[in-house]
Amino acid sequence: MLLKFMKNILRISIILFFFIAITPVFAQPHLVKIKNSSAVYLLHGDKSRHAFPNFLTYKSWYGEDFSKVATVSSDFLATIPLGKNVTVRPGKNLVKIPSSPKIYAVEQGGVLRHVENEGILEYFYGKDWKKRLIDIPEVFFSDYTIGEDIKN
């Protein structure tokens, strides 16, 4: 009888261990990384994972807080297909690329809208709008879609 009880306790312990080990991965927000790598991914359930292409993009969403990033095995991460990169957080920051003077407002879904003059920038983002400007590497510019210009 004691042996049967011990076996049941062992089974429950194993189930709880796996439940606890897997649950943090899907706790809000769904941020993961693998050991010995600085790459952080946003999980969309088990359907796809989306890489933050650089620290500035991550920072636009979460600041410098990495406390909600769970470390998972590379085998686990490999089971989730790679999707599009995460883009800069909409409404909070402005972006540009090094080879162009154009400044863009970021909208939902990674849509960039060229802001045609500084007066518009000050109106929407304040006199310190330059502090919100993120210079994104050109290699990540294709992660975005160009929308209509903001003219007035």
XYZ file of C-alpha atoms in Angstrom:
152
model
C 0.000 0.000 0.000
C 2.799 2.392 0.900
C 4.603 1.518 -2.327
C 1.478 2.309 -4.383
C 1.093 5.623 -2.547
C 4.754 6.516 -3.243
C 4.331 5.680 -6.950
C 1.294 7.976 -7.155
C 3.194 10.785 -5.434
C 6.065 10.297 -7.889
C 3.683 10.450 -10.889
C 2.033 13.632 -9.598
C 5.454 15.179 -8.936
C 6.596 14.441 -12.497
C 3.411 15.914 -13.977
C 3.737 19.028 -11.804
C 7.408 19.390 -12.753
C 6.625 19.384 -16.474
C 3.658 21.712 -15.994
C 5.760 24.206 -14.021
C 8.713 23.920 -16.418
C 6.575 24.644 -19.495
C 4.104 27.179 -18.072
C 6.507 30.179 -17.761
C 7.116 30.062 -21.514
C 3.482 30.874 -22.180
C 2.979 33.338 -19.314
C 2.361 36.950 -20.365
C 4.245 38.337 -22.198
C 5.471 35.502 -24.352
C 9.150 36.408 -24.441
C 11.818 33.717 -24.711
C 15.495 33.223 -25.433
C 17.918 30.337 -25.398
C 20.884 30.052 -23.065
C 24.080 31.845 -24.171
C 22.268 33.927 -26.796
C 21.136 37.542 -26.690
C 18.368 36.980 -29.285
C 14.887 37.459 -27.794
C 11.718 36.138 -29.444
C 8.059 36.993 -29.052
C 5.989 33.799 -29.163
C 2.609 33.700 -30.829
C 1.408 30.543 -29.092
C 2.984 27.565 -30.789
C 2.267 28.964 -34.264
C 5.240 31.300 -34.730
C 8.085 33.170 -33.065
C 9.167 36.675 -33.969
C 12.693 37.968 -33.378
C 13.467 41.394 -32.029
C 16.017 42.433 -34.674
C 18.007 44.620 -32.275
C 18.073 46.036 -28.764
C 16.433 49.358 -29.765
C 13.380 47.545 -31.121
C 13.100 45.498 -27.916
C 13.603 48.660 -25.838
C 10.741 50.425 -27.671
C 8.392 47.777 -26.232
C 9.865 46.757 -22.882
C 12.525 49.309 -21.980
C 15.585 47.678 -20.487
C 13.539 45.134 -18.524
C 14.446 41.539 -19.374
C 12.798 40.061 -16.259
C 9.921 38.555 -18.257
C 12.180 36.755 -20.743
C 12.111 33.000 -20.112
C 15.059 30.821 -21.091
C 14.037 27.760 -23.107
C 15.925 24.949 -24.781
C 17.084 25.309 -28.363
C 15.205 22.076 -29.146
C 11.952 23.632 -27.914
C 12.518 26.878 -29.804
C 13.288 24.986 -33.011
C 9.786 23.464 -32.940
C 8.197 26.898 -33.387
C 8.431 28.344 -36.928
C 10.175 31.685 -37.364
C 7.871 34.516 -38.451
C 8.485 38.159 -39.334
C 10.668 40.362 -37.153
C 9.083 42.510 -34.467
C 8.923 46.173 -35.511
C 9.350 49.306 -33.376
C 6.404 49.951 -31.069
C 3.727 52.061 -32.798
C 2.800 55.507 -31.507
C 5.715 55.783 -29.123
C 8.742 56.289 -31.353
C 9.819 57.702 -34.670
C 12.213 55.924 -37.012
C 14.604 56.722 -39.816
C 17.388 54.972 -41.679
C 20.984 56.229 -41.917
C 20.938 56.813 -45.693
C 17.837 59.049 -45.716
C 16.747 62.186 -43.853
C 13.079 61.078 -43.900
C 11.503 60.614 -40.482
C 8.616 58.191 -40.100
C 5.861 57.707 -37.559
C 5.247 54.032 -36.803
C 1.699 52.676 -36.949
C 0.194 49.310 -36.044
C 1.525 46.436 -38.135
C 4.860 48.106 -38.884
C 3.401 50.735 -41.224
C 5.675 53.764 -41.639
C 4.278 57.182 -42.494
C 6.725 59.877 -43.542
C 6.214 63.018 -41.447
C 6.755 65.903 -43.858
C 7.784 68.678 -41.488
C 9.095 69.423 -38.027
C 5.921 71.266 -36.999
C 3.929 68.047 -37.305
C 6.584 66.185 -35.295
C 6.378 68.771 -32.500
C 2.578 68.732 -32.538
C 2.319 64.946 -32.082
C 5.532 64.134 -30.192
C 6.417 67.408 -28.427
C 9.482 69.627 -28.622
C 11.684 66.702 -27.530
C 10.621 64.547 -30.504
C 14.293 63.914 -31.372
C 14.605 61.848 -28.163
C 12.022 59.444 -29.639
C 13.911 58.997 -32.909
C 15.352 55.528 -33.538
C 17.836 55.066 -36.358
C 17.085 51.556 -37.608
C 19.672 49.640 -39.636
C 18.749 49.535 -43.324
C 18.788 45.747 -43.302
C 15.602 45.862 -41.162
C 13.804 48.530 -43.218
C 12.103 45.808 -45.280
C 10.343 44.637 -42.083
C 8.115 47.703 -42.482
C 5.488 48.819 -44.996
C 5.333 52.382 -46.294
C 1.989 54.115 -45.810
C 0.733 57.531 -46.819
C 2.744 60.620 -45.858
C 1.582 62.789 -42.977
C 1.345 66.225 -44.566
C -0.617 68.277 -42.040
